[in-house]
């Protein structure tokens, strides 16, 4: 049994003043040990909500469906309610790296103290031991002068350094599963290259499973083993990195790839995906992509085809409507 | 009459910095000795990491930052404006002709104003139109040029997505019929599918309205696609400047090469061979002497390592200028 995480039929809805919004619908994903699953999609596609559901970090007005399963180590963690149980997944077995490291560190507590605090929460160790683990971890992520950094506050570090410290903190409890939500989006390309290399090395060394969320297909191509493409809360295509990027079947995936400016062909015109992502308040019935689909089939356009992934090639799954028109 | 719209001559911008009232005043050298000429009707790109001085230079050209030394000249059809020596009245005129599009379309639009009022505000403030009918006419005209639905003019910004909001910001910038637009990271906050749409819109508007752009971005692939000429900035200096195709085919400065190699390739089999730059951009408070890039240069020459080579651009091929420190070493 090397499947680390298995998500089955997850729906996430939010109760808001304007009505009940569906953020994620019928998502099934799995991550094996040592594997990186990349989730791509535009903003509003439900990437982060899916990841946060694993740690139950979504806000109080969230409703999960009854038959949803998020299985880690044989336990359905989405049913966890007690503080003790939640502690096991929040920072214990699962850790998360956020996009904006400035917002994830408490501004008035020293970085070292924050690292020690979470270690003491999750591991049965003494303070001195926690400190030495933290210092070790900081060195591991390429921070020099660790003793000095340990006693600094988040605002005293540069963006790249903060993100390294964040990674060190997330990894110090030795989680089995790491959720990285746009970890390099706020960084410059040169720093991004450093951080990605660091993450790849660490993932390999600790053999952890990773969910890597980003809107940047280039970053995904360089880090992930598997990809899931999300649109409006649904997975529309999933499979191995090579297969999806080289042989995309769904019109949305094709559109995303075509919209990327290609540095090797500067004369190629930029091709946007027409239209906007619809508001979650009026989700299209049937195929969610039909309002923006460039050449839909007649049934698809009328919303008569339900969302359902079909396997077009071994391990390559595409939504049935997209498989027909793409 | 020259074909340049903007000439930037030896411009430096320094900021005073004082940690607290007892400590010594220090100078932050944000932009140093910049010389650029922006041709009429061109798309001029400015790239570099955060902290390289791109935005400061853009703001200096708009007259929004004080220029410490050097001058910026805006060549209008009938008259030149010297921004270092400009009267209040002239500055008001200049503001109609040079406008800025911001990065974040969520922060740039007031949530309490309707789209119509947002777009009309510059017209009213600058007293361009005489009455409400004329204003409405102008707003409708520019909104349809920016492909905004006219029914949307009565709504508030919260009802719009990122791409639509950015089109509203563009309409607001263009409503005073400017000649020069500074687009500061104007597509950075958008999704790729929408980013392409906004870039195409900017390109079309250039032809339609005879615009000249200074396009500031940290994303090289975007710059490569829209710009005619690209300048690469590092720590307040321009280290390389060339027509964009030339720059991407034949980069000469080590920093440009590193930036280009850091773009993650979409082909999973093509593992990136990024020229890795160690460390981060140094503080502009005390930049390295000589070549500013030498502290991160992976293969510095003997002279530049010691900081003995001064910064200075030399022309290596027509229109392609590289800092002399890197031009000599391969």
XYZ file of N, CA and C in Angstrom, chain A residues 217 220-221 224-229 237-250 253-254 257 310-318, chain B residues 266-269:
117
model
N 2.385 26.617 -15.862
C 2.616 25.291 -16.445
C 4.103 24.957 -16.546
N 5.181 23.511 -13.262
C 4.637 22.161 -13.146
C 5.465 21.177 -13.984
N 5.775 21.574 -15.226
C 6.505 20.688 -16.118
C 7.849 20.292 -15.516
N 6.566 18.317 -11.431
C 5.556 17.310 -11.105
C 5.749 16.000 -11.866
N 5.179 14.919 -11.309
C 5.126 13.627 -12.008
C 3.751 13.441 -12.640
N 2.726 13.870 -11.895
C 1.351 13.750 -12.366
C 0.722 15.143 -12.394
N -0.238 15.352 -13.275
C -0.930 16.635 -13.314
C -2.435 16.426 -13.242
N -3.108 17.302 -12.522
C -4.564 17.374 -12.617
C -4.898 18.801 -13.023
N -5.683 18.958 -14.101
C -6.086 20.286 -14.554
C -7.489 20.548 -14.025
N -8.998 17.067 -16.610
C -8.037 16.163 -17.247
C -6.975 15.813 -16.229
N -6.555 14.546 -16.210
C -5.430 14.196 -15.340
C -4.620 13.059 -15.935
N -3.362 13.010 -15.556
C -2.476 11.985 -16.077
C -1.038 12.353 -15.810
N -0.102 11.640 -16.462
C 1.315 11.926 -16.220
C 1.683 13.239 -16.907
N 2.710 13.896 -16.371
C 3.138 15.195 -16.881
C 3.400 15.155 -18.383
N 4.159 14.158 -18.803
C 4.528 14.053 -20.204
C 3.311 13.945 -21.098
N 2.412 13.060 -20.673
C 1.225 12.785 -21.461
C 0.341 14.037 -21.590
N 0.113 14.699 -20.472
C -0.821 15.835 -20.487
C -0.244 17.018 -21.266
N 1.032 17.309 -21.065
C 1.586 18.495 -21.715
C 1.892 18.256 -23.190
N 2.207 17.007 -23.537
C 2.552 16.751 -24.934
C 1.338 16.317 -25.742
N 0.367 15.727 -25.063
C -0.769 15.183 -25.790
C -2.071 15.561 -25.083
N -2.308 16.870 -24.915
C -3.508 17.278 -24.185
C -4.761 16.960 -24.992
N -5.819 16.553 -24.298
C -7.056 16.181 -24.992
C -8.168 17.191 -24.753
N -8.194 17.778 -23.553
C -9.296 18.671 -23.218
C -9.043 20.064 -23.802
N -7.191 22.449 -21.378
C -5.754 22.211 -21.242
C -5.023 22.745 -22.465
N -5.585 22.469 -23.633
C -4.969 22.957 -24.870
C -4.893 24.478 -24.860
N -2.142 25.808 -22.571
C -0.811 25.641 -23.144
C -0.590 26.666 -24.259
N -13.200 9.987 -18.348
C -13.048 8.691 -19.011
C -11.575 8.491 -19.331
N -11.151 7.237 -19.339
C -9.727 6.949 -19.572
C -9.507 6.807 -21.078
N -8.775 7.765 -21.667
C -8.571 7.694 -23.105
C -7.330 6.884 -23.461
N -6.357 6.909 -22.572
C -5.181 6.083 -22.722
C -4.820 5.640 -21.324
N -4.046 4.560 -21.161
C -3.769 4.112 -19.797
C -3.237 5.250 -18.918
N -3.949 5.558 -17.856
C -3.503 6.591 -16.922
C -3.827 8.007 -17.343
N -4.415 8.200 -18.499
C -4.755 9.543 -18.969
C -6.275 9.699 -18.981
N -6.776 10.523 -18.056
C -8.217 10.678 -17.906
C -8.660 12.046 -18.398
N -9.740 12.079 -19.157
C -10.279 13.337 -19.670
C -11.783 13.348 -19.433
N 8.242 24.425 -20.561
C 6.997 23.672 -20.457
C 7.189 22.230 -20.903
N 8.325 21.939 -21.490
C 8.607 20.570 -21.914
C 9.248 19.800 -20.755
N 8.518 18.810 -20.198
C 9.039 18.124 -19.014
C 10.347 17.383 -19.264
N 10.584 17.024 -20.520
C 11.817 16.285 -20.787
C 13.027 17.207 -20.877
